[in-house]
CSV table of C-alpha atoms in Angstrom, one decimal:
chain,number,residue,atom,x,y,z
A,1492,MET,CA,82.2,29.1,-56.8
A,1493,THR,CA,78.5,29.8,-56.6
A,1494,SER,CA,76.7,32.4,-54.5
A,1495,ILE,CA,73.8,31.9,-52.1
A,1496,ARG,CA,71.9,34.7,-50.4
A,1497,THR,CA,71.4,34.5,-46.6
A,1498,ASN,CA,70.3,37.4,-44.4
A,1499,ASN,CA,70.8,40.0,-47.2
A,1500,ILE,CA,74.4,38.9,-47.8
A,1501,SER,CA,75.9,36.7,-50.4
A,1502,LEU,CA,78.1,33.7,-49.5
A,1503,GLU,CA,80.4,32.0,-51.9
A,1504,TYR,CA,80.3,28.2,-51.8
A,1505,SER,CA,81.3,25.1,-53.8
A,1506,GLU,CA,80.0,21.5,-53.7
A,1507,TYR,CA,81.5,18.3,-54.9
A,1508,GLY,CA,80.5,14.6,-55.0
A,1509,ASN,CA,77.2,12.9,-54.1
A,1510,GLY,CA,75.6,11.3,-51.2
A,1511,GLU,CA,74.7,12.6,-47.7
A,1512,PRO,CA,75.6,16.3,-47.2
A,1513,LEU,CA,78.8,17.2,-45.4
A,1514,VAL,CA,79.4,20.9,-44.8
A,1515,LEU,CA,82.8,22.4,-43.9
A,1516,VAL,CA,82.8,25.5,-41.7
A,1517,HIS,CA,86.1,27.3,-41.5
A,1518,GLY,CA,87.5,29.3,-38.6
A,1519,SER,CA,88.9,32.8,-38.1
A,1520,SER,CA,91.6,34.3,-40.4
A,1521,SER,CA,90.6,31.8,-43.0
A,1522,ASP,CA,88.1,31.0,-45.8
A,1523,TYR,CA,87.0,28.0,-47.9
A,1524,ARG,CA,90.5,27.5,-49.2
A,1525,THR,CA,91.6,26.0,-45.8
A,1526,TRP,CA,89.8,22.8,-46.8
A,1527,GLN,CA,91.6,22.1,-50.1
A,1528,ASN,CA,93.3,19.0,-48.7
A,1529,GLN,CA,89.9,17.5,-47.5
A,1530,ILE,CA,87.7,18.1,-50.6
A,1531,ASN,CA,88.9,15.2,-52.7
A,1532,GLU,CA,88.9,12.7,-49.9
A,1533,PHE,CA,85.5,13.7,-48.4
A,1534,SER,CA,83.8,14.1,-51.8
A,1535,ASN,CA,84.5,10.5,-52.7
A,1536,HIS,CA,81.9,9.5,-50.0
A,1537,PHE,CA,79.7,12.6,-49.4
A,1538,ARG,CA,78.2,15.6,-51.1
A,1539,THR,CA,80.8,18.0,-49.7
A,1540,ILE,CA,80.0,21.7,-49.4
A,1541,SER,CA,82.6,24.3,-48.6
A,1542,TYR,CA,81.7,27.9,-48.1
A,1543,SER,CA,83.3,31.2,-47.0
A,1544,ARG,CA,81.5,32.7,-44.0
A,1545,ARG,CA,80.2,36.3,-44.2
A,1546,TYR,CA,82.9,39.0,-44.5
A,1547,HIS,CA,85.6,36.3,-45.4
A,1548,TRP,CA,87.3,36.2,-48.8
A,1549,PRO,CA,86.0,36.3,-51.5
A,1550,ASN,CA,82.7,37.6,-50.0
A,1551,GLU,CA,82.1,41.4,-49.4
A,1552,LYS,CA,84.2,42.9,-46.7
A,1553,ILE,CA,82.6,43.9,-43.4
A,1554,PRO,CA,81.2,47.5,-43.4
A,1555,GLU,CA,83.1,49.9,-41.2
A,1556,GLY,CA,81.5,50.0,-37.8
A,1557,ALA,CA,79.5,46.8,-38.2
A,1558,ASP,CA,79.6,44.1,-35.6
A,1559,TYR,CA,81.0,40.6,-36.2
A,1560,MET,CA,78.3,38.6,-34.5
A,1561,MET,CA,78.2,34.9,-33.9
A,1562,SER,CA,74.4,34.8,-34.1
A,1563,GLU,CA,74.6,36.1,-37.7
A,1564,HIS,CA,77.1,33.4,-38.7
A,1565,VAL,CA,74.9,30.7,-37.1
A,1566,GLU,CA,71.9,32.0,-38.9
A,1567,ASP,CA,73.9,32.0,-42.2
A,1568,LEU,CA,74.8,28.4,-41.7
A,1569,GLU,CA,71.2,27.4,-40.8
A,1570,ILE,CA,69.8,29.1,-43.9
A,1571,LEU,CA,72.6,27.7,-46.2
A,1572,LEU,CA,71.8,24.1,-45.0
A,1573,GLN,CA,68.1,24.7,-45.7
A,1574,LYS,CA,68.4,26.4,-49.0
A,1575,LEU,CA,70.9,23.9,-50.4
A,1576,ASP,CA,68.6,21.0,-49.2
A,1577,ALA,CA,71.6,19.8,-47.2
A,1578,VAL,CA,69.8,18.5,-44.1
A,1579,PRO,CA,70.5,16.7,-41.9
A,1580,ALA,CA,74.2,17.4,-42.5
A,1581,HIS,CA,77.5,16.1,-41.2
A,1582,LEU,CA,79.1,19.3,-40.0
A,1583,ILE,CA,82.9,19.7,-39.9
A,1584,GLY,CA,83.9,22.8,-38.1
A,1585,HIS,CA,87.3,24.3,-37.3
A,1586,SER,CA,88.0,26.7,-34.4
A,1587,TYR,CA,85.4,29.6,-34.6
A,1588,GLY,CA,83.5,27.5,-37.1
A,1589,ALA,CA,83.4,24.6,-34.7
A,1590,PHE,CA,81.9,26.9,-32.1
A,1591,LEU,CA,79.3,27.9,-34.6
A,1592,CYS,CA,78.4,24.3,-35.2
A,1593,LEU,CA,77.9,23.8,-31.4
A,1594,LEU,CA,75.6,26.9,-31.3
A,1595,LEU,CA,73.5,25.5,-34.2
A,1596,ALA,CA,73.3,22.2,-32.5
A,1597,ILE,CA,71.8,23.9,-29.5
A,1598,LYS,CA,69.5,26.1,-31.6
A,1599,ASN,CA,68.3,23.6,-34.3
A,1600,PRO,CA,69.7,20.1,-33.8
A,1601,SER,CA,67.3,18.6,-36.4
A,1602,LEU,CA,69.6,20.0,-39.1
A,1603,ILE,CA,72.6,18.0,-38.0
A,1604,GLN,CA,73.5,14.3,-38.2
A,1605,THR,CA,77.0,14.4,-36.8
A,1606,MET,CA,79.6,17.0,-35.8
A,1607,VAL,CA,83.4,17.0,-36.1
A,1608,LEU,CA,84.7,19.9,-33.9
A,1609,ALA,CA,88.3,20.9,-34.1
A,1610,GLU,CA,89.3,23.0,-31.0
A,1611,PRO,CA,86.3,25.3,-30.7
A,1612,PRO,CA,87.4,28.3,-28.6
A,1613,VAL,CA,84.6,27.9,-26.0
A,1614,LEU,CA,86.1,30.4,-23.6
A,1615,THR,CA,82.7,31.6,-22.5
A,1616,LEU,CA,82.2,28.2,-20.8
A,1617,PHE,CA,84.5,29.6,-18.2
A,1618,VAL,CA,84.7,33.4,-18.3
A,1619,SER,CA,83.0,36.3,-20.0
A,1620,ASN,CA,84.5,38.0,-23.1
A,1621,THR,CA,86.1,40.6,-20.8
A,1622,PRO,CA,86.7,38.6,-17.6
A,1623,LYS,CA,86.6,40.3,-14.3
A,1624,PRO,CA,89.2,39.6,-11.7
A,1625,LEU,CA,86.7,37.7,-9.5
A,1626,GLU,CA,85.8,35.4,-12.5
A,1627,LEU,CA,89.5,34.6,-13.0
A,1628,LEU,CA,90.0,34.0,-9.3
A,1629,SER,CA,87.0,31.7,-9.2
A,1630,LEU,CA,88.3,29.8,-12.2
A,1631,PHE,CA,91.8,29.5,-10.6
A,1632,LEU,CA,90.3,27.9,-7.5
A,1633,ARG,CA,88.2,25.4,-9.6
A,1634,ARG,CA,90.4,24.7,-12.6
A,1635,PRO,CA,93.9,26.2,-12.2
A,1636,ARG,CA,95.4,24.7,-15.4
A,1637,THR,CA,92.5,26.1,-17.4
A,1638,ALA,CA,92.7,29.5,-15.8
A,1639,ILE,CA,96.5,29.7,-16.5
A,1640,ALA,CA,96.0,28.7,-20.1
A,1641,ILE,CA,93.2,31.2,-20.7
A,1642,LEU,CA,95.2,34.0,-19.0
A,1643,LYS,CA,98.2,33.2,-21.1
A,1644,LEU,CA,96.1,33.4,-24.3
A,1645,GLY,CA,94.7,36.7,-23.2
A,1646,MET,CA,98.0,38.3,-22.3
A,1647,LYS,CA,100.0,36.9,-25.2
A,1648,GLY,CA,97.4,37.2,-27.9
A,1649,ILE,CA,93.9,38.6,-27.4
A,1650,GLU,CA,94.6,41.8,-25.5
A,1651,PRO,CA,97.7,43.0,-27.4
A,1652,ALA,CA,95.8,42.1,-30.7
A,1653,LYS,CA,92.9,44.2,-29.6
A,1654,THR,CA,95.2,47.1,-29.0
A,1655,ALA,CA,96.7,46.7,-32.5
A,1656,ALA,CA,93.2,46.4,-34.0
A,1657,LYS,CA,92.1,49.7,-32.4
A,1658,ARG,CA,94.9,51.5,-34.2
A,1659,GLY,CA,94.2,49.6,-37.4
A,1660,ASP,CA,97.4,47.6,-37.6
A,1661,ILE,CA,96.0,44.4,-39.2
A,1662,GLU,CA,99.5,43.0,-39.9
A,1663,GLU,CA,100.3,43.1,-36.2
A,1664,VAL,CA,96.9,41.6,-35.3
A,1665,SER,CA,97.6,38.7,-37.7
A,1666,ARG,CA,101.1,38.2,-36.2
A,1667,LEU,CA,100.0,38.4,-32.6
A,1668,MET,CA,97.0,36.1,-32.9
A,1669,GLY,CA,98.9,33.7,-35.2
A,1670,ARG,CA,101.6,33.2,-32.7
A,1671,ALA,CA,99.2,32.9,-29.8
A,1672,ILE,CA,96.9,30.4,-31.5
A,1673,LEU,CA,99.4,28.3,-33.5
A,1674,GLY,CA,102.5,28.6,-31.4
A,1675,ASP,CA,105.7,30.2,-32.7
A,1676,GLU,CA,107.0,27.0,-34.4
A,1677,PHE,CA,103.9,26.4,-36.5
A,1678,TYR,CA,103.3,30.1,-37.2
A,1679,ASN,CA,106.8,30.5,-38.6
A,1680,GLN,CA,106.2,27.5,-40.9
A,1681,LEU,CA,103.2,29.0,-42.6
A,1682,SER,CA,103.6,29.4,-46.4
A,1683,GLU,CA,103.4,32.8,-48.0
A,1684,SER,CA,100.1,31.8,-49.6
A,1685,ARG,CA,98.7,30.8,-46.2
A,1686,ARG,CA,99.9,34.0,-44.6
A,1687,GLU,CA,98.1,35.9,-47.3
A,1688,GLN,CA,94.9,34.0,-46.5
A,1689,VAL,CA,95.4,35.0,-42.9
A,1690,ARG,CA,95.9,38.7,-43.8
A,1691,VAL,CA,92.9,39.0,-46.1
A,1692,ASN,CA,90.7,37.3,-43.4
A,1693,THR,CA,91.8,39.1,-40.3
A,1694,ILE,CA,88.8,41.2,-39.3
A,1695,LYS,CA,89.3,43.7,-36.5
A,1696,ALA,CA,85.6,43.7,-35.7
A,1697,GLU,CA,86.0,40.1,-34.6
A,1698,LEU,CA,88.2,41.3,-31.8
A,1699,LEU,CA,86.5,44.6,-31.0
A,1700,GLY,CA,82.9,43.5,-31.4
A,1701,SER,CA,80.5,41.5,-29.3
A,1702,GLY,CA,82.8,38.5,-29.1
A,1703,PHE,CA,82.0,34.9,-28.4
A,1704,ALA,CA,78.4,33.9,-27.6
A,1705,PRO,CA,77.6,32.9,-24.0
A,1706,LEU,CA,77.6,29.1,-23.5
A,1707,GLY,CA,76.4,27.1,-20.6
A,1708,PRO,CA,77.1,23.5,-19.4
A,1709,GLU,CA,73.5,22.5,-19.4
A,1710,GLU,CA,73.0,23.4,-23.0
A,1711,LEU,CA,75.9,21.2,-24.0
A,1712,ARG,CA,74.7,18.2,-21.9
A,1713,GLU,CA,71.5,18.2,-23.9
A,1714,ILE,CA,73.1,17.8,-27.3
A,1715,GLU,CA,72.4,14.3,-28.5
A,1716,ILE,CA,74.3,14.6,-31.8
A,1717,PRO,CA,77.3,12.1,-32.2
A,1718,THR,CA,80.4,14.3,-32.0
A,1719,LEU,CA,84.1,13.9,-32.7
A,1720,LEU,CA,86.4,16.3,-30.9
A,1721,VAL,CA,89.7,16.9,-32.6
A,1722,GLY,CA,92.8,18.4,-31.1
A,1723,GLY,CA,96.3,19.1,-32.3
A,1724,GLU,CA,99.1,17.4,-30.4
A,1725,LYS,CA,101.2,20.6,-30.4
A,1726,SER,CA,98.4,23.1,-30.0
A,1727,PRO,CA,98.6,25.6,-27.2
A,1728,LYS,CA,97.5,24.1,-23.9
A,1729,VAL,CA,94.4,26.3,-23.8
A,1730,PHE,CA,92.8,24.2,-26.6
A,1731,HIS,CA,93.5,21.0,-24.7
A,1732,ARG,CA,91.8,22.3,-21.6
A,1733,LEU,CA,88.8,23.5,-23.6
A,1734,LEU,CA,88.4,20.1,-25.2
A,1735,ASP,CA,88.7,18.4,-21.8
A,1736,ARG,CA,85.6,20.3,-20.7
A,1737,LEU,CA,83.7,19.6,-23.9
A,1738,GLU,CA,84.5,15.9,-23.5
A,1739,GLU,CA,83.1,16.0,-20.0
A,1740,LEU,CA,79.8,17.7,-21.0
A,1741,LEU,CA,78.8,16.3,-24.4
A,1742,PRO,CA,77.1,13.0,-23.9
A,1743,HIS,CA,77.9,11.3,-27.3
A,1744,THR,CA,81.6,12.1,-27.9
A,1745,ASN,CA,84.7,10.6,-29.2
A,1746,ARG,CA,88.1,12.4,-29.1
A,1747,VAL,CA,91.2,12.1,-31.2
A,1748,GLN,CA,94.6,13.9,-31.2
A,1749,ILE,CA,96.3,14.7,-34.5
A,1750,PRO,CA,100.1,14.0,-34.1
A,1751,ASN,CA,102.7,16.6,-35.2
A,1752,ALA,CA,100.0,19.2,-35.6
A,1753,SER,CA,98.9,22.5,-34.1
A,1754,HIS,CA,95.6,24.4,-34.2
A,1755,ILE,CA,95.1,24.1,-38.0
A,1756,MET,CA,95.6,20.3,-37.8
A,1757,HIS,CA,93.7,19.6,-41.0
A,1758,GLU,CA,96.4,21.5,-42.8
A,1759,ASP,CA,99.4,20.5,-40.6
A,1760,ASN,CA,98.8,16.7,-40.8
A,1761,THR,CA,96.2,16.2,-43.5
A,1762,GLU,CA,96.6,12.4,-43.7
A,1763,ALA,CA,96.0,11.7,-40.1
A,1764,TYR,CA,93.2,14.3,-39.8
A,1765,ASN,CA,91.3,12.9,-42.9
A,1766,LYS,CA,91.8,9.3,-41.7
A,1767,ASP,CA,90.3,10.0,-38.2
A,1768,VAL,CA,87.4,12.0,-39.6
A,1769,MET,CA,86.5,9.4,-42.2
A,1770,SER,CA,86.8,6.6,-39.6
A,1771,PHE,CA,84.4,8.4,-37.3
A,1772,LEU,CA,81.9,8.9,-40.1
A,1773,ALA,CA,82.2,5.4,-41.3
A,1774,ASN,CA,81.6,4.0,-37.8
A,1775,TYR,CA,78.6,6.2,-37.4
A,1776,LYS,CA,77.1,5.0,-40.7
A,1777,GLN,CA,77.6,1.4,-39.7
A,1778,ALA,CA,75.9,2.0,-36.4
A,1779,VAL,CA,72.7,3.6,-37.8
């Protein structure tokens, strides 16, 4: 691993292979190790860069009382791409990391060639971080299936996890969010090493801080970057509904579903995930 400094903080990263830059952006409760099953495949074709986002292992932990701000993570990614001369990059993002890729595409699209977005939690397309009853009622009238899925995620995962975070029970935060986001079946199947990765990267400020950045439909309609949306066949329904909306809004989009996989589909079914991503990138290279 090598360090790079962005916004007065050091980020650990590694790079492999040669060719056009491809950057892997991990999600919550995770770090660069989540991509270990992609590195060999992708680096045969691309200069593949994997980094741990700020406050994620093995970087410095978040200071007590600091916010966990999406805007800072977007700026980190922007600076990393520029400092490593990795532009325009193919961005591959998972979950929170996929949301960051979307925000960078809105802010500075010239840095990006293509995007692969696995189930970004774009809840703020529909409701605020702490939705009011009228927001939820309005969503129920417009998109009842989406409203039910978001409400279930909030009641089963986010709200009880926030309560656990306030009392400093990180183990309970990990358990609650893991079950809500992966589903019981896939959470129970996590190896001990993967559970440890979750534990060391569960950051209470992510739940108790400023939350997800606001996101508007018009911003997404203006993104011209070719994008592959990736879902897990057995992911909780909320992620299916969020991908439905992104597919409606993004103008240059393909979509695939990874069989026998939940939210961390690149780990659950590596072969199918790698095949679909490489096919998308190969088709893009043939078209340009």
